[in-house]
Coordinates of C-alpha atoms (C1' of nucleotides) in Angstrom, one line a residue:
Chain X
M1 CA 0.1 -0.1 0.0
R2 CA 3.0 1.9 0.5
N3 CA 2.8 4.9 -2.2
K4 CA 6.6 4.9 -4.1
T5 CA 8.2 7.7 -4.5
T6 CA 8.8 9.2 -8.3
V7 CA 11.6 10.8 -9.8
S8 CA 9.6 13.9 -9.5
Q9 CA 9.4 13.3 -5.4
A10 CA 13.0 11.7 -5.2
I11 CA 14.6 14.6 -7.1
S12 CA 12.1 17.6 -4.8
R13 CA 13.5 16.2 -1.8
E14 CA 17.1 15.9 -3.4
L15 CA 17.3 19.4 -4.7
L16 CA 16.3 20.4 -1.2
K17 CA 18.8 19.3 -0.2
M18 CA 21.8 21.0 -1.8
I19 CA 20.1 24.2 -1.2
E20 CA 20.0 23.5 2.5
H21 CA 23.5 22.2 2.4
G22 CA 24.1 25.5 1.0
K23 CA 25.3 23.7 -2.9
F24 CA 22.7 26.2 -4.2
P25 CA 23.6 29.5 -1.4
P26 CA 20.2 31.5 -1.2
G27 CA 20.3 34.5 -3.7
S28 CA 22.0 31.9 -6.4
K29 CA 21.3 30.5 -9.4
L30 CA 20.0 27.1 -10.5
P31 CA 21.0 25.6 -13.2
S32 CA 18.9 24.8 -16.1
E33 CA 16.4 23.0 -16.5
M34 CA 18.3 21.1 -19.5
E35 CA 21.2 21.1 -17.2
L36 CA 19.7 19.4 -14.0
A37 CA 17.9 16.9 -16.1
A38 CA 21.6 16.2 -18.0
H39 CA 22.8 15.4 -14.3
F40 CA 20.0 13.9 -13.5
G41 CA 19.8 11.1 -15.9
V42 CA 15.7 12.8 -16.7
S43 CA 14.3 14.3 -19.1
R44 CA 13.2 18.4 -17.8
I45 CA 9.7 16.4 -16.6
P46 CA 10.2 15.1 -13.7
I47 CA 13.0 18.4 -12.5
R48 CA 10.0 20.9 -14.2
E49 CA 7.6 19.1 -11.3
A50 CA 10.6 19.2 -8.4
L51 CA 10.9 22.6 -9.2
S52 CA 7.6 23.1 -9.7
V53 CA 6.9 21.9 -5.9
L54 CA 9.8 23.5 -4.5
R55 CA 8.6 27.4 -5.9
A56 CA 5.9 26.8 -4.5
A57 CA 6.7 26.4 -1.1
G58 CA 8.9 28.9 -1.6
V59 CA 12.3 27.5 -1.8
I60 CA 13.0 29.4 -5.6
T61 CA 11.0 31.6 -7.5
S62 CA 11.8 31.6 -11.1
R63 CA 11.1 33.8 -14.5
Q64 CA 10.3 32.8 -18.1
G65 CA 13.7 32.8 -20.3
G66 CA 15.5 34.7 -16.6
G67 CA 16.6 31.3 -14.4
S68 CA 15.2 29.8 -11.3
Y69 CA 16.6 31.4 -8.4
V70 CA 17.3 30.7 -4.2
E71 CA 15.5 32.4 -2.2
E72 CA 16.5 34.7 -0.1
N73 CA 14.9 32.8 3.1
A74 CA 14.4 29.8 1.7
A75 CA 11.2 28.6 3.9
T76 CA 11.5 24.3 4.3
S77 CA 7.3 24.8 5.2
L78 CA 5.8 23.0 2.9
L79 CA 8.3 19.3 3.1
H80 CA 8.6 19.0 6.1
H81 CA 5.0 18.9 7.6
I82 CA 3.8 17.4 10.4
R83 CA 2.9 13.6 10.7
I84 CA 1.3 11.8 13.4
E85 CA 2.3 8.5 13.0
Q86 CA -0.3 6.4 15.0
D87 CA -0.7 6.8 19.2
D88 CA 1.9 9.9 20.4
A89 CA -0.1 11.2 23.0
D90 CA 2.5 13.6 23.9
I91 CA 1.4 15.0 19.9
I92 CA -1.8 16.0 22.0
K93 CA -0.8 17.9 24.8
H94 CA 1.6 20.1 23.0
L95 CA -1.4 20.3 20.2
F96 CA -3.3 21.5 23.8
E97 CA -0.7 23.6 24.5
M98 CA -1.0 25.3 21.0
R99 CA -4.6 25.9 22.0
K100 CA -4.2 27.1 25.8
I101 CA -2.6 30.0 23.4
L102 CA -4.6 30.4 21.1
E103 CA -8.2 30.0 21.9
P104 CA -8.5 32.8 24.0
E105 CA -6.4 36.0 22.8
A106 CA -9.1 35.0 20.0
A107 CA -11.7 35.5 22.2
Y108 CA -10.3 38.3 23.1
L109 CA -9.8 39.7 19.4
A110 CA -13.7 38.8 18.8
A111 CA -14.7 40.2 21.7
L112 CA -13.3 43.2 19.3
R113 CA -14.2 43.2 16.5
R114 CA -17.4 40.7 15.9
T115 CA -19.5 41.8 13.2
P116 CA -23.6 41.7 14.0
E117 CA -23.4 38.3 11.6
Q118 CA -20.2 35.9 13.7
L119 CA -22.4 36.8 17.0
Q120 CA -25.0 36.1 15.2
Q121 CA -23.2 32.4 14.1
M122 CA -22.3 31.9 17.1
R123 CA -25.9 32.2 18.6
N124 CA -26.8 30.3 16.5
A125 CA -23.7 27.1 16.8
L126 CA -24.7 27.7 20.9
K127 CA -28.0 27.1 20.4
R128 CA -28.0 23.6 19.0
L129 CA -25.0 22.5 21.2
E130 CA -28.0 23.1 23.8
I131 CA -30.1 20.7 21.9
E132 CA -27.9 18.4 21.4
C133 CA -26.4 18.4 24.5
N134 CA -29.3 16.7 26.3
D135 CA -30.1 14.8 23.3
E136 CA -28.3 11.1 24.6
E137 CA -27.5 10.1 21.0
K138 CA -25.5 13.3 19.5
T139 CA -22.4 14.2 20.1
G140 CA -22.6 17.5 20.3
Q141 CA -18.8 17.4 18.8
K142 CA -19.6 19.3 15.0
A143 CA -22.1 21.4 16.8
D144 CA -18.9 22.6 19.1
I145 CA -16.6 23.0 16.6
E146 CA -18.6 25.2 14.2
F147 CA -19.0 27.7 18.0
H148 CA -15.6 27.3 18.3
S149 CA -15.2 28.1 14.0
S150 CA -16.8 31.0 15.0
I151 CA -15.0 32.9 17.4
I152 CA -12.0 32.3 15.2
Q153 CA -13.1 33.5 11.8
A154 CA -14.6 36.5 14.4
T155 CA -11.0 37.9 14.8
Q156 CA -10.5 38.9 11.6
N157 CA -7.0 37.9 11.1
P158 CA -6.6 35.4 8.4
I159 CA -3.7 34.2 9.5
M160 CA -5.2 33.7 13.1
I161 CA -7.9 32.1 11.6
Q162 CA -5.8 29.9 9.1
M163 CA -3.4 28.0 12.2
M164 CA -6.8 27.6 14.2
E165 CA -7.9 25.6 11.0
N166 CA -5.2 24.0 10.9
L167 CA -4.0 24.0 14.6
S168 CA -8.3 22.2 14.8
A169 CA -8.1 20.2 12.7
L170 CA -4.8 18.2 13.7
Y171 CA -5.7 17.9 16.9
E172 CA -9.0 16.3 15.7
R173 CA -7.2 13.7 13.5
A174 CA -5.1 13.4 16.6
L175 CA -7.9 12.9 18.9
K176 CA -9.6 10.3 17.1
I177 CA -6.6 8.5 16.3
T178 CA -5.2 8.1 19.9
L179 CA -8.6 8.2 22.0
K180 CA -10.2 5.2 21.4
P181 CA -13.7 4.5 19.7
N182 CA -15.0 6.7 23.4
L183 CA -15.6 6.9 25.9
K184 CA -18.8 9.0 27.6
L185 CA -17.7 12.9 27.5
K186 CA -21.0 13.7 29.5
Q187 CA -20.8 13.9 32.8
R188 CA -18.5 17.7 31.5
R189 CA -21.2 18.6 28.5
K190 CA -23.2 20.6 30.6
A191 CA -20.3 22.6 32.1
A192 CA -18.1 22.3 29.5
L193 CA -22.3 24.3 27.9
K194 CA -22.2 27.2 30.7
E195 CA -18.5 27.8 30.0
H196 CA -19.4 28.4 26.3
R197 CA -22.6 30.8 27.3
N198 CA -19.9 32.4 29.6
I199 CA -17.4 33.6 26.3
L200 CA -20.1 34.0 24.7
S201 CA -21.5 36.8 26.9
A202 CA -18.5 37.8 27.0
I203 CA -17.8 38.6 23.5
E204 CA -21.7 39.8 23.0
M205 CA -20.5 42.7 25.7
E206 CA -17.5 43.7 23.8
E207 CA -15.5 42.7 26.6
P208 CA -12.2 41.5 25.2
E209 CA -10.3 41.0 28.9
L210 CA -13.4 38.6 29.7
A211 CA -14.2 36.6 27.0
R212 CA -10.6 36.0 26.5
I213 CA -10.7 34.6 30.9
Q214 CA -13.9 32.4 30.1
S215 CA -11.8 31.3 27.1
A216 CA -8.9 30.4 29.2
I217 CA -11.3 28.7 32.0
H218 CA -12.8 26.7 29.7
L219 CA -9.3 25.1 28.1
K220 CA -8.4 24.8 31.4
N221 CA -11.6 22.3 32.5
A222 CA -11.4 20.3 29.1
E223 CA -7.7 19.7 29.6
K224 CA -8.2 18.7 33.4
K225 CA -10.9 15.4 31.1
L226 CA -8.2 15.3 28.8
S227 CA -5.3 14.1 30.9
L228 CA -7.9 12.0 33.3
L229 CA -8.0 9.8 30.0
L230 CA -5.1 10.6 28.3
Chain D
M1 CA 9.7 42.7 -11.4
R2 CA 6.4 41.6 -10.6
N3 CA 6.3 37.2 -11.7
K4 CA 3.1 37.2 -12.9
T5 CA 1.3 33.5 -12.5
T6 CA 1.7 30.9 -14.7
V7 CA -1.5 28.1 -15.7
S8 CA 0.1 26.1 -13.7
Q9 CA 0.3 28.2 -10.1
A10 CA -3.8 29.3 -11.5
I11 CA -4.6 25.8 -12.2
S12 CA -3.4 24.5 -8.6
R13 CA -4.8 27.6 -6.3
E14 CA -8.6 26.9 -8.8
L15 CA -8.2 23.2 -8.1
L16 CA -7.4 23.6 -4.6
K17 CA -10.0 26.3 -4.3
M18 CA -12.2 23.2 -5.4
I19 CA -11.5 20.6 -3.0
E20 CA -11.9 23.3 -0.4
H21 CA -15.7 23.9 -1.6
G22 CA -16.5 20.4 -1.4
K23 CA -16.3 20.4 -4.6
F24 CA -14.1 16.8 -4.8
P25 CA -14.4 16.0 -0.8
P26 CA -11.9 14.3 0.8
G27 CA -11.3 10.5 0.1
S28 CA -13.1 11.3 -4.0
K29 CA -11.7 10.6 -6.4
L30 CA -10.0 13.8 -9.0
P31 CA -11.0 13.0 -13.0
S32 CA -8.1 12.4 -14.6
E33 CA -4.9 14.1 -16.2
M34 CA -6.3 14.1 -19.8
E35 CA -9.8 15.5 -18.1
L36 CA -8.1 17.7 -15.9
A37 CA -6.1 19.2 -19.4
A38 CA -9.3 19.0 -21.8
H39 CA -11.7 20.5 -18.7
F40 CA -9.2 23.3 -18.1
G41 CA -8.4 23.8 -21.9
V42 CA -4.3 22.8 -21.4
S43 CA -2.5 20.1 -21.8
R44 CA -1.2 17.3 -19.1
I45 CA 1.9 18.9 -18.1
P46 CA 0.0 22.5 -16.1
I47 CA -1.8 19.9 -14.9
R48 CA 0.8 17.5 -13.5
E49 CA 2.7 20.6 -12.1
A50 CA -0.2 21.5 -10.8
L51 CA -1.0 18.8 -9.4
S52 CA 2.7 17.4 -7.9
V53 CA 2.9 21.3 -5.9
L54 CA -0.6 19.7 -4.0
R55 CA 0.8 17.0 -4.5
A56 CA 3.7 17.8 -1.8
A57 CA 1.5 20.0 0.0
G58 CA -0.5 16.4 1.4
V59 CA -4.2 17.8 0.4
I60 CA -4.1 14.9 -2.1
T61 CA -1.9 12.0 -3.6
S62 CA -2.2 9.8 -6.6
R63 CA -0.6 6.9 -7.0
Q64 CA 0.6 5.4 -10.9
G65 CA -2.7 3.9 -12.3
G66 CA -4.9 4.6 -10.3
G67 CA -5.9 8.1 -9.4
S68 CA -4.8 10.8 -7.7
Y69 CA -7.6 11.1 -5.1
V70 CA -8.3 13.9 -1.6
E71 CA -6.4 13.4 1.2
E72 CA -8.6 12.7 4.3
N73 CA -7.4 15.2 6.6
A74 CA -6.8 18.1 3.8
A75 CA -6.3 20.7 6.0
T76 CA -2.7 19.9 7.1
S77 CA -0.6 22.0 5.7
L78 CA 0.1 25.2 8.4
L79 CA -0.5 27.9 6.9
H80 CA 0.9 27.7 2.9
H81 CA -1.5 29.1 1.1
I82 CA -1.6 32.6 2.3
R83 CA -0.1 34.3 -0.5
I84 CA 1.5 37.8 0.6
E85 CA -0.1 40.2 -2.5
Q86 CA 2.0 43.6 -2.6
D87 CA -0.9 45.2 -1.8
D88 CA -1.5 43.4 1.1
A89 CA 0.1 46.7 4.0
D90 CA -2.6 44.8 6.1
I91 CA -1.2 41.4 6.5
I92 CA 1.4 42.4 8.1
K93 CA -0.9 43.8 10.6
H94 CA -2.4 39.7 11.0
L95 CA 0.7 38.3 10.8
F96 CA 2.6 41.4 13.6
E97 CA -1.0 40.6 15.4
M98 CA 0.6 36.9 15.8
R99 CA 4.0 37.5 17.1
K100 CA 2.9 39.9 19.4
I101 CA 0.2 36.8 20.5
L102 CA 2.3 33.9 20.0
E103 CA 6.3 35.1 20.8
P104 CA 5.7 35.8 24.6
E105 CA 3.9 32.3 25.1
A106 CA 6.7 30.5 23.9
A107 CA 9.1 33.1 26.1
Y108 CA 7.9 32.2 29.4
L109 CA 8.0 28.2 28.3
A110 CA 11.5 28.8 27.1
A111 CA 12.2 30.0 30.3
L112 CA 10.6 27.4 31.9
R113 CA 12.2 24.0 29.7
R114 CA 15.2 25.9 28.2
T115 CA 18.8 23.1 28.5
P116 CA 21.7 24.3 28.6
E117 CA 22.2 23.7 24.8
Q118 CA 20.0 26.5 24.0
L119 CA 20.4 28.7 26.4
Q120 CA 24.5 28.8 24.9
Q121 CA 22.7 29.7 22.4
M122 CA 21.3 32.2 23.1
R123 CA 23.4 34.1 24.0
N124 CA 25.7 32.9 21.5
A125 CA 23.4 35.1 18.9
L126 CA 23.4 37.2 21.8
K127 CA 26.9 38.3 21.5
R128 CA 26.5 38.1 17.9
L129 CA 24.1 40.6 18.1
E130 CA 25.7 42.4 19.9
I131 CA 29.1 43.2 17.6
E132 CA 27.1 43.4 14.6
C133 CA 24.6 47.0 16.9
N134 CA 28.3 49.0 16.0
D135 CA 29.1 47.8 13.6
E136 CA 27.5 50.0 10.5
E137 CA 27.2 47.4 7.6
K138 CA 25.9 45.0 8.9
T139 CA 22.3 44.8 10.0
G140 CA 22.2 42.5 12.5
Q141 CA 18.9 41.0 10.9
K142 CA 20.3 37.2 11.2
A143 CA 21.1 37.5 15.1
D144 CA 18.4 38.3 15.7
I145 CA 16.5 35.6 13.5
E146 CA 18.5 33.6 15.5
F147 CA 18.3 34.4 18.4
H148 CA 14.0 34.4 17.9
S149 CA 14.5 31.5 16.7
S150 CA 16.5 29.8 19.5
I151 CA 13.9 30.7 21.9
I152 CA 11.2 29.5 20.0
Q153 CA 13.6 25.6 19.7
A154 CA 13.3 25.9 23.8
T155 CA 9.5 25.8 23.7
Q156 CA 10.2 22.0 23.4
N157 CA 6.7 21.7 21.5
P158 CA 6.8 20.8 18.0
I159 CA 2.9 22.5 17.2
M160 CA 5.0 25.6 18.4
I161 CA 7.6 25.4 16.5
Q162 CA 6.7 25.1 12.8
M163 CA 3.8 28.0 13.5
M164 CA 6.5 29.9 13.9
E165 CA 9.0 28.5 11.9
N166 CA 5.9 29.4 9.5
L167 CA 4.5 32.7 11.0
S168 CA 8.2 34.4 10.6
A169 CA 9.4 33.2 6.8
L170 CA 6.2 35.0 6.1
Y171 CA 6.8 37.8 8.1
E172 CA 9.6 38.5 6.5
R173 CA 9.0 38.2 3.1
A174 CA 5.9 40.0 3.7
L175 CA 8.4 42.5 4.7
K176 CA 10.7 42.1 1.9
I177 CA 7.6 42.0 -0.3
T178 CA 6.3 45.9 0.9
L179 CA 9.1 47.7 2.3
K180 CA 11.3 48.7 0.1
P181 CA 15.3 48.1 1.5
N182 CA 16.7 50.0 3.0
L183 CA 15.8 52.4 5.6
K184 CA 17.8 52.7 8.4
L185 CA 16.9 49.9 11.1
K186 CA 19.9 51.5 13.7
Q187 CA 18.2 53.7 15.5
R188 CA 16.9 51.3 17.4
R189 CA 19.3 48.9 17.6
K190 CA 20.5 49.9 20.8
A191 CA 17.7 49.8 22.3
A192 CA 16.3 46.5 20.6
L193 CA 20.0 44.8 22.2
K194 CA 19.2 46.1 26.1
E195 CA 15.0 44.6 25.1
H196 CA 17.1 41.5 24.1
R197 CA 19.2 41.5 27.7
N198 CA 16.4 41.0 29.1
I199 CA 14.0 38.0 27.8
L200 CA 17.3 36.4 28.1
S201 CA 18.1 37.2 31.8
A202 CA 14.8 36.0 32.5
I203 CA 15.0 32.7 30.6
E204 CA 18.9 32.3 32.4
M205 CA 16.8 32.7 35.9
E206 CA 14.0 30.9 34.6
E207 CA 11.0 32.8 35.1
P208 CA 9.2 32.5 33.3
E209 CA 6.6 35.3 33.5
L210 CA 8.9 37.8 33.6
A211 CA 10.3 36.7 30.0
R212 CA 6.4 36.4 29.1
I213 CA 6.3 40.4 30.1
Q214 CA 9.5 40.7 28.1
S215 CA 9.4 39.3 25.5
A216 CA 6.0 41.8 25.1
I217 CA 7.4 44.1 25.8
H218 CA 9.6 44.1 22.7
L219 CA 7.9 43.5 20.4
K220 CA 5.7 47.0 21.3
N221 CA 9.0 49.1 20.7
A222 CA 8.9 46.8 17.6
E223 CA 4.9 47.8 16.2
K224 CA 6.2 51.5 16.6
K225 CA 8.7 51.2 14.8
L226 CA 6.6 49.2 12.7
S227 CA 3.5 51.6 12.4
L228 CA 6.2 53.9 11.3
L229 CA 7.2 51.7 9.2
L230 CA 3.4 51.0 7.3
Chain Y
dA1 C1' 36.4 53.9 -26.7
dT2 C1' 31.3 54.6 -24.8
dC3 C1' 26.7 53.7 -25.4
dA4 C1' 22.5 52.9 -27.1
dT5 C1' 20.0 49.4 -29.7
dA6 C1' 19.5 45.3 -32.7
dA7 C1' 19.6 40.9 -32.9
dA8 C1' 21.4 35.5 -30.3
dA9 C1' 21.4 33.1 -27.7
dT10 C1' 18.8 30.8 -23.1
dT11 C1' 15.8 30.0 -20.9
dT12 C1' 11.4 28.8 -18.7
dG13 C1' 6.6 28.0 -19.4
dT14 C1' 3.3 24.4 -23.1
dA15 C1' 2.1 21.7 -26.5
dT16 C1' 1.8 16.3 -29.0
dT17 C1' 2.6 12.8 -29.6
dA18 C1' 4.5 8.4 -27.1
dC19 C1' 4.4 4.5 -24.5
dA20 C1' 5.9 1.9 -19.3
dA21 C1' 4.6 1.2 -15.9
dG22 C1' 0.4 -0.5 -12.9
dC23 C1' -3.9 -0.5 -11.4
dT24 C1' -10.1 -1.3 -12.7
dA25 C1' -13.2 -3.1 -14.2
dC26 C1' -14.9 -6.5 -17.0
dT27 C1' -14.6 -11.1 -20.0
dA28 C1' -14.2 -15.4 -20.1
dT29 C1' -13.5 -19.5 -18.5
dT30 C1' -14.3 -23.4 -15.2
Chain A
dA1 C1' -20.0 -19.0 -9.9
dA2 C1' -15.6 -18.2 -9.0
dT3 C1' -11.1 -16.9 -11.0
dA4 C1' -8.1 -15.9 -14.1
dG5 C1' -6.7 -13.7 -17.2
dT6 C1' -7.3 -9.7 -20.2
dA7 C1' -8.1 -5.2 -22.2
dG8 C1' -8.9 -0.7 -21.5
dC9 C1' -8.2 2.8 -18.2
dT10 C1' -4.5 6.6 -15.3
dT11 C1' 0.1 8.0 -13.9
dG12 C1' 4.5 8.2 -14.6
dT13 C1' 8.4 9.8 -17.9
dA14 C1' 10.9 11.0 -22.0
dA15 C1' 11.5 13.2 -26.2
dT16 C1' 10.9 17.0 -29.8
dA17 C1' 9.1 21.6 -31.1
dC18 C1' 7.7 26.0 -30.3
dA19 C1' 6.0 29.7 -27.8
dA20 C1' 7.9 34.2 -24.7
dA21 C1' 10.6 36.2 -21.8
dT22 C1' 15.1 37.8 -20.3
dT23 C1' 20.0 37.2 -20.9
dT24 C1' 24.1 37.8 -23.8
dT25 C1' 26.4 39.4 -27.5
dA26 C1' 27.2 42.1 -31.9
dT27 C1' 27.3 45.8 -34.3
dG28 C1' 26.4 51.0 -35.4
dA29 C1' 26.2 55.6 -34.1
dT30 C1' 28.9 59.5 -31.7

DNA sequence: ATCATAAAATTTGTATTACAAGCTACTATT
DNA sequence: AATAGTAGCTTGTAATACAAATTTTATGAT
């Protein structure tokens, strides 16, 4: 089932290694595609696909007719992204630590900047959360995600939005992997709901500091529950 | 000087947008390269280059003969599709806002967890910063980056490290694009150096709260300077 | 000799055709 | 009906060609 690595992928990694190793220092010009093709003993196609990856990652830039150049500050982020192997309980703690840092600040910003529409979105999500809370069948997880997501959106900061989106996705995936089919989350649901209401009302009242504190409290309690499950 | 976007880059963005929009839900199979080529009215080459970017970003996987499929967890790439267009001076403010949130917390964690080696790394970076500060030629930017980076490393949190790495890369690139060269950053260098020393000494003394405060002060002052340049 | 301009040579971007390697689905044989 | 085999897609790579943009060289004027 393993994905065999293709020539273009191998070349992409190889070129990146060369760049990181200083073989092509920042600002320098790469050999032409023809030269690279000759050097690796392949056609231009795998070379171009490898270069397009490095280009998308911000490692190089290319100008038609001009050649490809190594960026001054090569952000190699694309290639070594965080992968969650099997049950790594440590990673969950690290992910949660980032949530504890980011979410209270997001609540703070949301209290400052939320539009009426975004406020309504939070109210709707909370309402659904209340309904599902009483339903033994539903987990309410989706509404929960939506509530938190609407707060993030209200920060109006695209970087925050992007970071939290990725962080949440990683967190949920990590939880799903490590926590087997699960366990009653019910006993804390009522309490969590109240915490959510507190956050929302702080945002409604446009009280950023309070929103930050309420969010921090919520996360602190969630962490307690989490530590029991690990 | 403006980098004209190529067909393959446009298609890469377009496909990503379609995937994010749910046109191709997670787990689903993409049309074949021939079909995509016909749909976009281009040859296979730009299609393949676009797909290779999405593949490298972890958005899709491809098997020879089998086709390309949307990954289940398509959001694992941290921050990638944030494009810095030139007229976005706003993005710098958003990026800086995230720095103000993350860096003081990183300093806090670093004060708790730094190893002796990491402490030494910070001292070395600071020393180089002091030397370059007196040299009119050097900008000291590299040492500055190294100092901050070593603090991030000391948090021992891989998620934090990854996020800050991406954030810094974006920030530097954005600065370089919007702020044309030049501009003397010198007048604040002495003051900034002192702030750096304060952060380091708090981390040395293992006083997390103090480290957080010192980092926040440093960023607050840096923000003042930044707002003058925008 | 120097500088401006035009032509030539490179180099990236895309198209076309071709084929190998691997996967899918259908068919035929039992 | 189950299984093996085959035909047909689909991705991966090659080779060639040409357009578009850039860099280098050559040319010409002053």
